[in-house]
Every structure is written in structure tokens, then in C-alpha cells.
CSV table of C-alpha atoms in Angstrom, one decimal:
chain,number,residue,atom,x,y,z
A,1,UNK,CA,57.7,114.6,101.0
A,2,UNK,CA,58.9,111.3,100.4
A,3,UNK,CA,60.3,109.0,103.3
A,4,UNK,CA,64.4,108.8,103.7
A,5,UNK,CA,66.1,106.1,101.7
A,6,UNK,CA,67.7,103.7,104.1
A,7,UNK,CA,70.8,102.1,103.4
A,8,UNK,CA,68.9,98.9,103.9
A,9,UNK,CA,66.4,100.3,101.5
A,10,UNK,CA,69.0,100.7,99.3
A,11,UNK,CA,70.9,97.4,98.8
A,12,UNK,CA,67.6,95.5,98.2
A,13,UNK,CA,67.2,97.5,95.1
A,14,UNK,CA,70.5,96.8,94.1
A,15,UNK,CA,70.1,93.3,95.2
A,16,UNK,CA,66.9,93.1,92.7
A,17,UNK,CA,69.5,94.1,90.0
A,18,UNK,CA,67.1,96.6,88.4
A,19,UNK,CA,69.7,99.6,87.2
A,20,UNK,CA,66.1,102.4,86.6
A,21,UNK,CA,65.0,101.8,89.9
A,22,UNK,CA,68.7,102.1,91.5
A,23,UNK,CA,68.9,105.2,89.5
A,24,UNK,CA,65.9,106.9,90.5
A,25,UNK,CA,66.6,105.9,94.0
A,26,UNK,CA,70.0,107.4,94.2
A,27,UNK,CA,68.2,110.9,93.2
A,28,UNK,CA,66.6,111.0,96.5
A,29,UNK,CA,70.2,111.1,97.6
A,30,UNK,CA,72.7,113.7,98.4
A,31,UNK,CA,76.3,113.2,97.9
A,32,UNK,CA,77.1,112.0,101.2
A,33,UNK,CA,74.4,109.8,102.0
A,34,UNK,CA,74.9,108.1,98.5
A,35,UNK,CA,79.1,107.8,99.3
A,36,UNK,CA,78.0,107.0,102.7
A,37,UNK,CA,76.2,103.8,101.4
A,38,UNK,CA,79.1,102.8,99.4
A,39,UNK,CA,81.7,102.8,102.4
A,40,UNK,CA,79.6,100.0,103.9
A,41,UNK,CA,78.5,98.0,100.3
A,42,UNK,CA,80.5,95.1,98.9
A,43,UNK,CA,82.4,95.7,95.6
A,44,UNK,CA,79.4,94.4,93.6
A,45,UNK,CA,77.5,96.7,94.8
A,46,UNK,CA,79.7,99.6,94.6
A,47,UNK,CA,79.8,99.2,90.8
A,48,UNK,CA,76.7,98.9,90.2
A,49,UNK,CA,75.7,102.0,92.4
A,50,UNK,CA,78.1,104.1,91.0
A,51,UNK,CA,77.2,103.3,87.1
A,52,UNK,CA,73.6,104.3,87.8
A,53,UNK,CA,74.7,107.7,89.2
A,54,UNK,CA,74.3,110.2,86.4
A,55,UNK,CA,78.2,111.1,85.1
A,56,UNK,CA,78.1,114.7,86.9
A,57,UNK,CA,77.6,113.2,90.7
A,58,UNK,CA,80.3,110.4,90.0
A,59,UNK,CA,83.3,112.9,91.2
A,60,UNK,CA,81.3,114.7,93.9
A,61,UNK,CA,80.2,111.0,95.4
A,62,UNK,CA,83.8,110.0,95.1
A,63,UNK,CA,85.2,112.6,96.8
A,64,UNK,CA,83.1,112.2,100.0
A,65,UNK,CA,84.1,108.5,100.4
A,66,UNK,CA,86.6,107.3,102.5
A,67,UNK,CA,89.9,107.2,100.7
A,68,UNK,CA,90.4,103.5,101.1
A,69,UNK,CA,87.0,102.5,99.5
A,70,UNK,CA,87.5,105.2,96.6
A,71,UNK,CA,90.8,104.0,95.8
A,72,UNK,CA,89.7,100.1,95.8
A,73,UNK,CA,86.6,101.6,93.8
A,74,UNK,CA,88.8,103.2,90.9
A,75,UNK,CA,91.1,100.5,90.9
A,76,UNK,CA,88.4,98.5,89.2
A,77,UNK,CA,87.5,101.3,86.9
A,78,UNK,CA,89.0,101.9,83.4
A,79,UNK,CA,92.0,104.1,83.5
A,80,UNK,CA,90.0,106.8,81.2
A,81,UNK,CA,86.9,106.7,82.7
A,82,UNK,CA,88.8,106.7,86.7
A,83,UNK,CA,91.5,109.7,85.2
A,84,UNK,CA,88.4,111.8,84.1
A,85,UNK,CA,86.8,111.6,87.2
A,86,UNK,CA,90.0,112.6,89.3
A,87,UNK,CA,90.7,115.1,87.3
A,88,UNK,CA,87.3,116.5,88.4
A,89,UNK,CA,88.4,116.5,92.0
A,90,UNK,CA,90.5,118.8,94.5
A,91,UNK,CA,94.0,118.0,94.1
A,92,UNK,CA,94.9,117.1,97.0
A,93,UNK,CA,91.4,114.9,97.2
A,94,UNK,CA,92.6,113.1,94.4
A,95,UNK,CA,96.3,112.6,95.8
A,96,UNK,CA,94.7,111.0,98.6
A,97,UNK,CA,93.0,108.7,96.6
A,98,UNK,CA,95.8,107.7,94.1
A,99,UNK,CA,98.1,107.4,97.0
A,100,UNK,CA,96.3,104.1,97.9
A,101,UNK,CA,95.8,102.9,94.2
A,102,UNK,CA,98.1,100.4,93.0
A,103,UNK,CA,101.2,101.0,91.3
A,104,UNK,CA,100.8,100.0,88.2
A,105,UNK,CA,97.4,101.5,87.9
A,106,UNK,CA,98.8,104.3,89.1
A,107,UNK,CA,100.9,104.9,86.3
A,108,UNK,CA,98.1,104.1,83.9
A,109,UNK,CA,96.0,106.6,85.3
A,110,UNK,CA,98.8,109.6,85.2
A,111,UNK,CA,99.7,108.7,82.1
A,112,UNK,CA,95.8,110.2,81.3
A,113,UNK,CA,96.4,113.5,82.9
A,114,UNK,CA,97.5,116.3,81.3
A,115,UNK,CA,101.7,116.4,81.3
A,116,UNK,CA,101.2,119.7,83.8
A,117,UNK,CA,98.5,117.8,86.3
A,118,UNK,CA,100.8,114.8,86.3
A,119,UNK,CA,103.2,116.6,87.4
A,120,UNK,CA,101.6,118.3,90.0
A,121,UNK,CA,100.1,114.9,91.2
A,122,UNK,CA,103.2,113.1,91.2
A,123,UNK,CA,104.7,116.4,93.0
A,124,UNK,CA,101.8,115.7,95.8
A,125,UNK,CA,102.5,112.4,95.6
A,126,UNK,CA,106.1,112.3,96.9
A,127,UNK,CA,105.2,113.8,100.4
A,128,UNK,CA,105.0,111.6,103.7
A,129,UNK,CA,101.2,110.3,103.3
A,130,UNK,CA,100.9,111.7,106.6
A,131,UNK,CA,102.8,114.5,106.5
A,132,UNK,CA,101.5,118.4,105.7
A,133,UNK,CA,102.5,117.7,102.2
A,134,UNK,CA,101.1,114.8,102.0
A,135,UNK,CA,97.1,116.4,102.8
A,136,UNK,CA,97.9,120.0,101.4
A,137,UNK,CA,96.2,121.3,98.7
A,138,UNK,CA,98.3,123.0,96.6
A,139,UNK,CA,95.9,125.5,95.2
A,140,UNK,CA,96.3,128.2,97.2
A,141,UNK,CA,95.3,132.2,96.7
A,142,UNK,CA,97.9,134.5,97.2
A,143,UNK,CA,98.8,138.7,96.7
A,144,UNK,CA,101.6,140.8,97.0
A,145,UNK,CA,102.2,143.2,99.7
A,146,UNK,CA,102.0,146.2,98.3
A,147,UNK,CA,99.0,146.2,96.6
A,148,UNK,CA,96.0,148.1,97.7
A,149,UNK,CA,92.8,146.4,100.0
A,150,UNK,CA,91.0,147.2,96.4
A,151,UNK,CA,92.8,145.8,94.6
A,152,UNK,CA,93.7,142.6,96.5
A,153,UNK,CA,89.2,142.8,96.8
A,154,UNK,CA,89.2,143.1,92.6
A,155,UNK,CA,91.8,140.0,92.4
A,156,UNK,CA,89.7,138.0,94.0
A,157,UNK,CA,86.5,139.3,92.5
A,158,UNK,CA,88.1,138.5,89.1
A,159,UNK,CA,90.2,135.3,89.8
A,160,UNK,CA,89.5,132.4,87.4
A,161,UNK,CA,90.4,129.9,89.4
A,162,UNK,CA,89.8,130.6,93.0
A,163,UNK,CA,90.4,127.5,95.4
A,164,UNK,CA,87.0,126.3,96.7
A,165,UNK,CA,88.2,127.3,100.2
A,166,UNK,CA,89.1,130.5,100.5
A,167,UNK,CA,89.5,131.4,104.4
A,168,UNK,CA,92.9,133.4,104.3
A,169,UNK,CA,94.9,135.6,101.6
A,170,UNK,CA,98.7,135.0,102.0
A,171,UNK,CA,100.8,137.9,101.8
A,172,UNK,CA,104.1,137.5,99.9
A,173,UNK,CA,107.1,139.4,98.9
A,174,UNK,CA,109.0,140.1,95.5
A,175,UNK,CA,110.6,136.2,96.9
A,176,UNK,CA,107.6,134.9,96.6
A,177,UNK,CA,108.2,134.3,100.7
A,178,UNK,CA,104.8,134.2,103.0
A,179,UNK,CA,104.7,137.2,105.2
A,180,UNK,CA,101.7,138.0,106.2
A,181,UNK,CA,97.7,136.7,106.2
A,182,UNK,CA,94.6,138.9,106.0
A,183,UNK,CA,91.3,137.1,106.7
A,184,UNK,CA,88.7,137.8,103.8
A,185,UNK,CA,86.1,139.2,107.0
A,186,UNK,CA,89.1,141.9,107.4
A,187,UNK,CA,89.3,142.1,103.2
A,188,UNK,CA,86.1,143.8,103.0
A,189,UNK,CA,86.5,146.1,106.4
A,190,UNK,CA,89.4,147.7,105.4
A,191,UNK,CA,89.1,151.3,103.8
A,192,UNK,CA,89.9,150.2,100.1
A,193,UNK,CA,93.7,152.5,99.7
A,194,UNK,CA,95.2,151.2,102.2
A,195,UNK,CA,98.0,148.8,101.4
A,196,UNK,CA,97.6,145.0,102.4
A,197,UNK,CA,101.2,145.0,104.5
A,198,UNK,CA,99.6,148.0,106.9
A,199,UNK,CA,97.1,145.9,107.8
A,200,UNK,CA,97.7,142.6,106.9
A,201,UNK,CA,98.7,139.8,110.1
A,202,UNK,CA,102.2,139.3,110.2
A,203,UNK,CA,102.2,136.9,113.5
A,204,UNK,CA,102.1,134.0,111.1
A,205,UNK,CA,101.5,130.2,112.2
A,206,UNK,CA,102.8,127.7,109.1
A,207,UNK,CA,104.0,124.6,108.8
A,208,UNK,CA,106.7,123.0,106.7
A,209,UNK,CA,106.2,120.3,104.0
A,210,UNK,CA,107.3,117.6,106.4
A,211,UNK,CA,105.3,118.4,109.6
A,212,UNK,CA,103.7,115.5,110.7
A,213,UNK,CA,100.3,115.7,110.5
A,214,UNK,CA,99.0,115.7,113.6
A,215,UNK,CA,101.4,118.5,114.5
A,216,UNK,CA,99.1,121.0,111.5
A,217,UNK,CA,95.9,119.5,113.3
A,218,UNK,CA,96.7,120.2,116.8
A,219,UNK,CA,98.2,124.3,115.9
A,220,UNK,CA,94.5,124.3,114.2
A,221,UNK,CA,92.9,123.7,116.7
A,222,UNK,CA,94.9,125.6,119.2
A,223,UNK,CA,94.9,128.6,117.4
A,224,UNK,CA,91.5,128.4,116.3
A,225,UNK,CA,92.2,128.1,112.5
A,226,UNK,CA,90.3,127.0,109.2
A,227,UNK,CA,93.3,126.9,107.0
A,228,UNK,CA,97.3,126.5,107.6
A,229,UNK,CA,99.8,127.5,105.3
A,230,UNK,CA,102.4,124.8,104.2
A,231,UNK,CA,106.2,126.7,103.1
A,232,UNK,CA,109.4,125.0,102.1
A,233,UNK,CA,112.7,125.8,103.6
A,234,UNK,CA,113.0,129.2,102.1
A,235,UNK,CA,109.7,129.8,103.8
A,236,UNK,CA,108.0,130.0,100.2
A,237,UNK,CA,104.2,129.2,100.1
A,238,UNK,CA,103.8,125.4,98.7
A,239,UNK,CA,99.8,125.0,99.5
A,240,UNK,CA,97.7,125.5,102.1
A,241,UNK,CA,95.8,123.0,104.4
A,242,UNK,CA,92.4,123.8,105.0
A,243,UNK,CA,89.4,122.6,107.4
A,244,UNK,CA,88.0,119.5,105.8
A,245,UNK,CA,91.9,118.3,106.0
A,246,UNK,CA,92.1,119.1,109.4
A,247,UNK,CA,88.8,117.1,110.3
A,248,UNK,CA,90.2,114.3,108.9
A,249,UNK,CA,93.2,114.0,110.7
A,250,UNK,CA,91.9,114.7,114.1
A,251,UNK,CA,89.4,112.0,113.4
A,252,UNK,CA,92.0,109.5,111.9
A,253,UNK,CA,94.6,110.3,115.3
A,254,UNK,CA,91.9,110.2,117.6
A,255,UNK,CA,90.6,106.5,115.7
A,256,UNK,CA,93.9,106.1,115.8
A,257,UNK,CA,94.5,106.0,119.4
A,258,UNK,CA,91.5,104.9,120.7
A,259,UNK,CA,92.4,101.2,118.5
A,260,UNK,CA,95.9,101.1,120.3
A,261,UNK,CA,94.4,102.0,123.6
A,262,UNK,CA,92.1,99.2,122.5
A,263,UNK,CA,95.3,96.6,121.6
A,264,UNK,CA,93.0,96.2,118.2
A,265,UNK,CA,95.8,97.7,115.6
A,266,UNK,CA,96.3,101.2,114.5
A,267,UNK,CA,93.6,101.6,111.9
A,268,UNK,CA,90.7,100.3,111.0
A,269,UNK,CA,90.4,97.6,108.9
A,270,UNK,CA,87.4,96.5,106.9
A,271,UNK,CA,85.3,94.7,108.9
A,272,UNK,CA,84.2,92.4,106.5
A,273,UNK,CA,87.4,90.7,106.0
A,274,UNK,CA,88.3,88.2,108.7
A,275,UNK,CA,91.8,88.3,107.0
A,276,UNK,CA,92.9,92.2,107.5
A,277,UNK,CA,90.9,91.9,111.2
A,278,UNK,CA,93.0,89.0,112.3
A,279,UNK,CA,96.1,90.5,111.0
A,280,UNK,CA,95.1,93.5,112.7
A,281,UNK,CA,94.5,91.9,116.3
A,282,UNK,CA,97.1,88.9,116.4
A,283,UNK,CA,100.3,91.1,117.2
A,284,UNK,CA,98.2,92.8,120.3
A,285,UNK,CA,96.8,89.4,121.3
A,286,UNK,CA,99.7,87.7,121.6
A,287,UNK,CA,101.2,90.5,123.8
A,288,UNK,CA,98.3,89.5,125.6
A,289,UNK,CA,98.5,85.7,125.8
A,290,UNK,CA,102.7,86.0,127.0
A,291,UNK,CA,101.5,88.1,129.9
A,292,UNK,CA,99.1,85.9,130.7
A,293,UNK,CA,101.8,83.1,131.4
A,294,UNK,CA,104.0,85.9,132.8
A,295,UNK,CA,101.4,86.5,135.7
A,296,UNK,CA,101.0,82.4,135.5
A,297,UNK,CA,105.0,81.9,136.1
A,298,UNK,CA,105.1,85.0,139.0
A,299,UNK,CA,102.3,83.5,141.0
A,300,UNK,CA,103.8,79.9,141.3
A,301,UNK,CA,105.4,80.4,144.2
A,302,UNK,CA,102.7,80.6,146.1
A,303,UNK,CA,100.7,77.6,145.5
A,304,UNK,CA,100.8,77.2,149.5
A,305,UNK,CA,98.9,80.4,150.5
A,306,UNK,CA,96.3,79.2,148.2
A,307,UNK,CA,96.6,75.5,150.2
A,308,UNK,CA,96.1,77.4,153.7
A,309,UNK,CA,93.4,79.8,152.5
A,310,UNK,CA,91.6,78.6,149.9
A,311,UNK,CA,89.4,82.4,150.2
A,312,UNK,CA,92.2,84.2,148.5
A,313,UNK,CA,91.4,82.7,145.1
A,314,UNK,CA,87.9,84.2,145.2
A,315,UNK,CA,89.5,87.4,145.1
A,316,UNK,CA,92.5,87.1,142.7
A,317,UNK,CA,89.6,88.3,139.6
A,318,UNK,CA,88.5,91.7,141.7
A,319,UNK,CA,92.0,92.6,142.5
A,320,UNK,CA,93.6,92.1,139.0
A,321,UNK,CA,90.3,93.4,137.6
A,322,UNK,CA,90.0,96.4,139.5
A,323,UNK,CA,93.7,96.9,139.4
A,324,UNK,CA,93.6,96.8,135.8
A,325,UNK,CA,90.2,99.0,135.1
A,326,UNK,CA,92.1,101.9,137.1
A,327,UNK,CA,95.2,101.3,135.1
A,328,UNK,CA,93.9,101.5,131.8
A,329,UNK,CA,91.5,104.5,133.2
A,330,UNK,CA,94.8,106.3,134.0
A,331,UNK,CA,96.9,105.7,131.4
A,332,UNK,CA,93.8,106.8,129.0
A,333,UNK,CA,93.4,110.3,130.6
A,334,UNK,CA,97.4,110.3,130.1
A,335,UNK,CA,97.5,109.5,126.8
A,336,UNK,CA,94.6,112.0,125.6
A,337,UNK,CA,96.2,114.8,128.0
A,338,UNK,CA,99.3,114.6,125.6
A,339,UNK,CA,97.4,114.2,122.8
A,340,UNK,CA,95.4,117.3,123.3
A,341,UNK,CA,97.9,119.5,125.4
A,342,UNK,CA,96.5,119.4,128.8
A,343,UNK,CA,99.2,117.5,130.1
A,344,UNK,CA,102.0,119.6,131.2
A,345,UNK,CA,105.5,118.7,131.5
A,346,UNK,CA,106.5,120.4,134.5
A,347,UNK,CA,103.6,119.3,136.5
A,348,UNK,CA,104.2,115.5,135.6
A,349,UNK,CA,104.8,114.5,139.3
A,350,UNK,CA,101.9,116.2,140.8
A,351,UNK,CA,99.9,114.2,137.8
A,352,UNK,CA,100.9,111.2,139.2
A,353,UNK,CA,101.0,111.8,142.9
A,354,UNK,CA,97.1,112.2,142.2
A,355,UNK,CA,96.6,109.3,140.5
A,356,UNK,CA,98.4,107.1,142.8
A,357,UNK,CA,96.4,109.2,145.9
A,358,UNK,CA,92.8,108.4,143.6
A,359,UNK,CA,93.9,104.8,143.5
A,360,UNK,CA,94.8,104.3,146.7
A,361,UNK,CA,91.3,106.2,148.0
A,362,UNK,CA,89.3,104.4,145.6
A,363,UNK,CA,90.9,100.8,146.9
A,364,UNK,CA,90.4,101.4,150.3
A,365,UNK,CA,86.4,102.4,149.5
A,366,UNK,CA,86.1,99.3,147.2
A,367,UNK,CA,88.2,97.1,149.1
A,368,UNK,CA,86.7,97.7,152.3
A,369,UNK,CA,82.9,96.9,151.1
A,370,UNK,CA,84.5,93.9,149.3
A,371,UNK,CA,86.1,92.6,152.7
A,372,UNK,CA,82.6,93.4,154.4
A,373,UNK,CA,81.0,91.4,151.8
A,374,UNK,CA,83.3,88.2,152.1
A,375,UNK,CA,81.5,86.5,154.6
A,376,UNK,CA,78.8,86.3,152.5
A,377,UNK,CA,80.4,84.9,149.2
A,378,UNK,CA,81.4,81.8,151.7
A,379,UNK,CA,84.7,83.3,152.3
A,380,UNK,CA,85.6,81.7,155.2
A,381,UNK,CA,89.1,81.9,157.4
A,382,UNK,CA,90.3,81.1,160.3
A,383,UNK,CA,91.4,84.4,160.7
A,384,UNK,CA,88.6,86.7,159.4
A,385,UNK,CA,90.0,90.4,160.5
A,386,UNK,CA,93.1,89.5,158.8
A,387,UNK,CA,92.0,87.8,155.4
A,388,UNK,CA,90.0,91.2,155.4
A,389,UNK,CA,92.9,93.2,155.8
A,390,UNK,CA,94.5,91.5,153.4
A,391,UNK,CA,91.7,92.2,151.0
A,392,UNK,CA,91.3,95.8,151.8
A,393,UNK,CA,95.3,96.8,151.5
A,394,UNK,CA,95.5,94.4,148.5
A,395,UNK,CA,92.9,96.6,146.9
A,396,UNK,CA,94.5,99.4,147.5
A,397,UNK,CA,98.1,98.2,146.7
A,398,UNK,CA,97.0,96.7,143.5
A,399,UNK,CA,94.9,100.0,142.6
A,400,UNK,CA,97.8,102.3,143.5
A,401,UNK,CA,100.2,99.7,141.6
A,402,UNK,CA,98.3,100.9,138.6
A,403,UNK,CA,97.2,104.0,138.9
A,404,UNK,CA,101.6,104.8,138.6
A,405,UNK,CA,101.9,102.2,136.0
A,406,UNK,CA,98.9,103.6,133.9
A,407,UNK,CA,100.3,107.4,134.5
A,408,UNK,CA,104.2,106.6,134.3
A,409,UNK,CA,104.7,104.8,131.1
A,410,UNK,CA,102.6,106.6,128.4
A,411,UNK,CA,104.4,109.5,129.9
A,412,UNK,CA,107.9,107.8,129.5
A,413,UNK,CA,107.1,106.2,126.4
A,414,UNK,CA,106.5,110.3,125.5
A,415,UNK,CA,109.7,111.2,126.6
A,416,UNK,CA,111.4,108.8,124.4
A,417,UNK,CA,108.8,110.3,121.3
A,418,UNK,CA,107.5,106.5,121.1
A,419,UNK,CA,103.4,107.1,120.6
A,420,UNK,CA,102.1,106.7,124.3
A,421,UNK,CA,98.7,105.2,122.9
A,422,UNK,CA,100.6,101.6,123.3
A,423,UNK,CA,101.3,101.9,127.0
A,424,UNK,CA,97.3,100.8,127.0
A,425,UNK,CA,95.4,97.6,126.7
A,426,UNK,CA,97.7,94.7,127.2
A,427,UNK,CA,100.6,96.2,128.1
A,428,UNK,CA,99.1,98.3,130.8
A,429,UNK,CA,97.0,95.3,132.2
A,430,UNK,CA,99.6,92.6,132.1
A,431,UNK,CA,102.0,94.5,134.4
A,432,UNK,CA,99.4,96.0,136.3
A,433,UNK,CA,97.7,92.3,137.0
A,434,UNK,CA,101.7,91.1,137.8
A,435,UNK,CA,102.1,93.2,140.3
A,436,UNK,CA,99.0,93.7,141.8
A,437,UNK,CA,98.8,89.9,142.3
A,438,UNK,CA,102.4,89.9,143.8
A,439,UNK,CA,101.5,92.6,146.4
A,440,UNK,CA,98.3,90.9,147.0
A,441,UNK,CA,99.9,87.4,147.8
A,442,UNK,CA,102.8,88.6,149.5
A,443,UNK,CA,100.5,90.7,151.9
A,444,UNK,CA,98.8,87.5,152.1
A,445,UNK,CA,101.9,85.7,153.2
A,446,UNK,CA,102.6,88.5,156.0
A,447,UNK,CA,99.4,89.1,157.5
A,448,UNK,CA,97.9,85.5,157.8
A,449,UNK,CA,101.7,84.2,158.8
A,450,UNK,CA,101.6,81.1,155.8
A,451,UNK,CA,104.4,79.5,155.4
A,452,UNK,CA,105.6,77.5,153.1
């Protein structure tokens, strides 16, 4: 058995610019290690890749990128050659792709597609990119409810075109209107005369064209499902979103997320171009740099405490450090609680009495061994018991600070449906070092008696 082909491996071939040896290289492939490869090649290299796959892998490759390569990919390609290969997809594979192609090319490529598959495209199109319309497929198997469990079993048996994933049959009426489900596992358990409404699920869970999409991913994944129906207002079946959507979207939100909590943008950007990454970052950086002179302008009224004990400067870092570590910890376990459902809304104040208790624990652990320790780091003071104090309640001040901060505004920010993701990273830390430094100084002020 041959040894794995590397990606590495990979772009030196293409690098030698022999097509034959690419060629037989790529046969060692699958799909998705050979689309896998292209996400991460320049555009050079894309080309050439993709010409040395044999014509009857291009689609299957295609499909498995990520949508924002693929579409940058067949925006280079000839409208024929990039209409044929679409066509070869899912529809709402291909939707996904076009939806990121530009418009002109857009038009160049539809205008290549049967007048029927244009206009389903374009239908697919017009949904909210990331709404239920926008990732359903629209090929979508469905019976009526008075037919038999044999016959429904000889329809699908029989069916010409039967969408790739078939998890669910929906049930309609004589309206066309879903009202029931039956799982193909029950299909073929069922004694075949029965009819498909006697047994058939009618607790239905569907969405509506416009449902945002992480709405469809989160009832999957509470409900355990593979597939959700999408309906219109009349509750009539429109498509159907199945697993490999649903994958995609948890992955995208959860990316999504993670880069706000981050202050690093909202998706990710191509990490090869410095443009699109300082585009990206700027916005959250500059948040950044303001707060920065914001906990500059609070602290400048006490340029005397730092005159009378010099020690306090050594630890302004810890406190606004540690302050902000347990801020952004908190706000994170927030923000993925809401995300995920494990936050409940009628137990919001015992979530943050907790956190404020944690914080206020965890400072008076962390703040104690770092007032123990101060002698040691050349802290000196004229008054040692009380520049220890004043390190040890600091601590815990600060840490308490932003354990409520962390926990309060991703769940106000909730309240008012802005994303809570953005209560992290700078915000979180800026108000958290603000007021942890003020507590910390003003403590200062009290305890050692400075004066100004």
C-alpha cells in the first residue's frame, strides 16, 4: 500500500508544473482530501489541480469545498464548463455556491441552465443566505396520507429521482399541507395494509422559509434530528434541510462566536490576505485601543497613591489581568449557555450570584498568595499588613467586578436579541480593567490613608 499524499507532497508536484504526475497523484485521493487541499492552495494552484482531475470527480471535489473557495474557483472558470459542473450538484449545494459568485457571472452561468433549473436556482436564491431557505434543499420526497405502508415502500422502491438523503417521508394532504413524518426504519416495520396516517408521526417539528438558521440547527440538535422540514405560510412543504446542512451551520455559529468572543471579526477570512485580515480585526482593535485611554483617563487621579507607594504599580498588571481572565471566562460560559440552551431564563440571578461568589473565592485564594508573595518581588511599604490588604480585597473586588460584568451583559445584550458573542474580548476586558483598577486604587486610598 502506497504512503498518504500530503498536502505538502502535493503542491511540489504542482509546483514542478508536470499535469501527468499531478494527475496520477490526485488518484490516490478521495474527494475530500483532494477539495481539502484546494481550500488551503493559491488560485494557481487551484486551476491547475482541478484541470488534472478526470471530468467525473470535478463536481464531487467541488461540492466538498468550502463555499467561498468553490465560488472564487468557478468564477475563473468558463460559464459552460462552471454551469455543467453545477448542474451536477445538489441544489441547494450549488445555491450556496452561486450565492457567493459575482453578479454578472451569475447571470452568465443561469443563463446555461435549463429555463426550469434557473428557475429553481434563482427561487433558492432569493432566501436570506442564512436563513432555512437559504440552506434547504428543495428536493424533498413526499406521499399522501392515505396510501398504504406498501405502497408508500413501492414509491420509493420505484422513484426516479429520490433525493440523496432520504431520512424522513413527509405526509401531506389533498393541500399539499405537511402533516405527518414516518421515518424509513418505521417504513419497513409496518405491516404493509395499513395506511400511512395510522401510523405515521403527526407531532411535527418544521420550520418556515425565513427561520434563521441557527434556529433549524439548534431544534436538530435538540430533538435529535437528521433532516427538518422547511413549509411556507400555508404550512405547504418547500424542501427539507438535512444533516450535512445542519453540520455546517453549527460549525459556522460556533466559528462564528468563538471569532467575536475573540474581538477577531465574525468569520473567517482567508488568511493569506493581509487585506481581508486587517479589515477583519481593525473595528475590534480599535474598541480596544479607546478603552485603553479610557482606563488611562480614569486612573489619572491618582497619580499620588502611586507617589506614596510606589508597590501598587507592581500589581496594577495582576489585578486587571486576573480581573479580566475571569471576565472573559464568565462571559464565555454565558454566551455558549445561550447558545446551546443550558442557560435558563428564570434562573438568571442565581447564575450570577455564583459567578460573582466563584470570583470573589477565587480572589481571595489568588490574592492572598499574591500579598504573601510581595515581600519577595521587593514590594516594600511602610505599612505591609495594609498594602496586603489592599492587594488581597483588590483581588477580589476586581475579580467579583468581572465575574458580574462577564455574566450580566452577554445576558442583557440577549434580552435586547443583540448576539451576546460581542459582550467578549474587548468590551468585556476594558470595563472589567476600568473598574477593577478603580476599586483597586480607591481601596488603596482608604486603607493606606494617602492623600492627595
Amino acid at each position: 500500500m502506497s504512503p498518504a499524499l500530503n498536502q505538502n507532497d502535493l503542491a511540489r508536484l504542482v509546483h514542478a508544473g508536470d499535469p501527468r504526475r499531478v494527475a496520477r497523484a490526485l488518484a490516490r485521493l478521495d474527494e475530500v482530501q483532494v477539495s481539502t487541499y484546494l481550500d488551503n492552495f493559491e488560485p494557481r494552484e487551484q486551476d491547475l489541480v482541478f484541470q488534472a482531475l478526470p471530468g467525473e470527480r470535478r463536481s464531487r471535489v467541488l461540492s466538498a469545498m468550502r463555499y467561498e473557495v468553490a465560488a472564487e474557483l468557478i468564477n475563473r472558470l468558463a460559464p459552460e464548463e462552471a454551469a455543467g459542473l453545477l448542474d451536477n450538484l445538489q441544489a441547494d449545494d450549488a445555491a450556496d455556491i452561486l450565492g457567493r459568485v459575482d453578479e454578472a457571472k451569475l447571470k452568465q452561468i443561469l443563463a446555461r441552465f435549463d429555463v426550469e433549473d434557473a428557475h429553481a436556482m434563482e427561487e433558492l436564491l432569493a432566501y436570506g443566505e442564512r436563513t432555512a431557505g437559504g440552506i434547504m434543499s428543495p428536493d424533498v420526497f413526499s406521499i399522501h396520507q392515505d396510501v398504504t405502508i406498501a405502497e408508500a415502500t413501492r414509491m420509493v422502491q420505484t422513484a426516479d429521482d429520490l433525493p440523496q438523503h432520504v431520512h424522513y417521508l413527509y405526509v401531506v394532504d389533498e393541500h399539499e399541507r405537511l402533516v405527518g413524518v414516518i421515518g424509513i426504519r418505521q417504513l419497513v416495520r409496518c405491516k404493509p395494509d395499513q395506511p400511512v396516517h395510522a401510523v405515521m408521526t403527526t407531532e411535527l417539528v418544521y420550520v418556515t422559509a425565513d427561520t434563521d438558521q441557527e434556529k433549524v440547527a439548534e431544534l436538530a440538535s435538540r430533538y435529535d434530528l437528521v433532516a427538518i422540514p422547511v413549509v411556507d405560510d400555508q404550512r405547504r412543504l418547500l424542501g427539507v434541510v438535512t444533516i450535512d446542512d445542519i453540520v455546517d451551520v453549527l460549525r459556522e455559529e460556533a466559528t462564528e462566536d468563538i471569532l467575536k468572543m475573540a474581538g477577531a471579526g465574525q468569520m473567517l477570512v482567508d488568511t493569506r490576505s493581509f487585506a481581508a485580515s486587517f479589515r477583519a480585526r481593525m473595528p475590534w482593535l480599535l474598541a480596544a485601543a479607546a478603552g485603553g485611554l479610557l482606563v488611562a483617563a480614569s486612573l489619572q487621579g491618582f497619580e499620588g497613591a502611586l507617589q506614596s507607594v510606589p508597590a501598587l504599580a507592581l500589581f496594577m498588571p495582576v489585578v486587571a489581568g486576573m480581573g479580566g481572565n475571569v471576565g472573559t471566562q464568565s462571559s464565555t460560559i454565558v454566551v455558549r449557555g445561550l447558545a446551546v440552551g443550558y442557560v435558563e431564563t428564570n434562573r438568571l440571578g442565581r447564575l450570577v450570584l455564583r459567578e460573582v461568589t466563584l470570583g470573589a473565592t477565587l480572589g481571595a485564594v489568588y490574592g492572598a498568595g499574591i500579598a504573601f508573595a510581595a515581600p519577595m518581588l521587593g514590594a516594600t511599604s511602610s505599612d505591609p499588613f495594609h498594602l496586603g490588604l489592599v492587594i488581597t480585597l483588590g483581588m477580589m473586588g476586581s475579580m467579583m467586578i468581572a465575574a458580574a460584568v462577564g455574566t450580566s451583559v452577554p445576558l442583557f445584550l440577549n434580552r435586547l436579541n443583540i448576539d451576546p458573542a460581542v459582550a467578549t474580548g474587548p468590551f468585556v476586558t476594558t470595563s472589567v480593567d476600568i473598574l477593577g483598577l478603580l476599586f483597586y486604587f480607591w481601596l488603596a486610598t482608604v486603607l493606606l490613608g494617602i492623600t492627595e
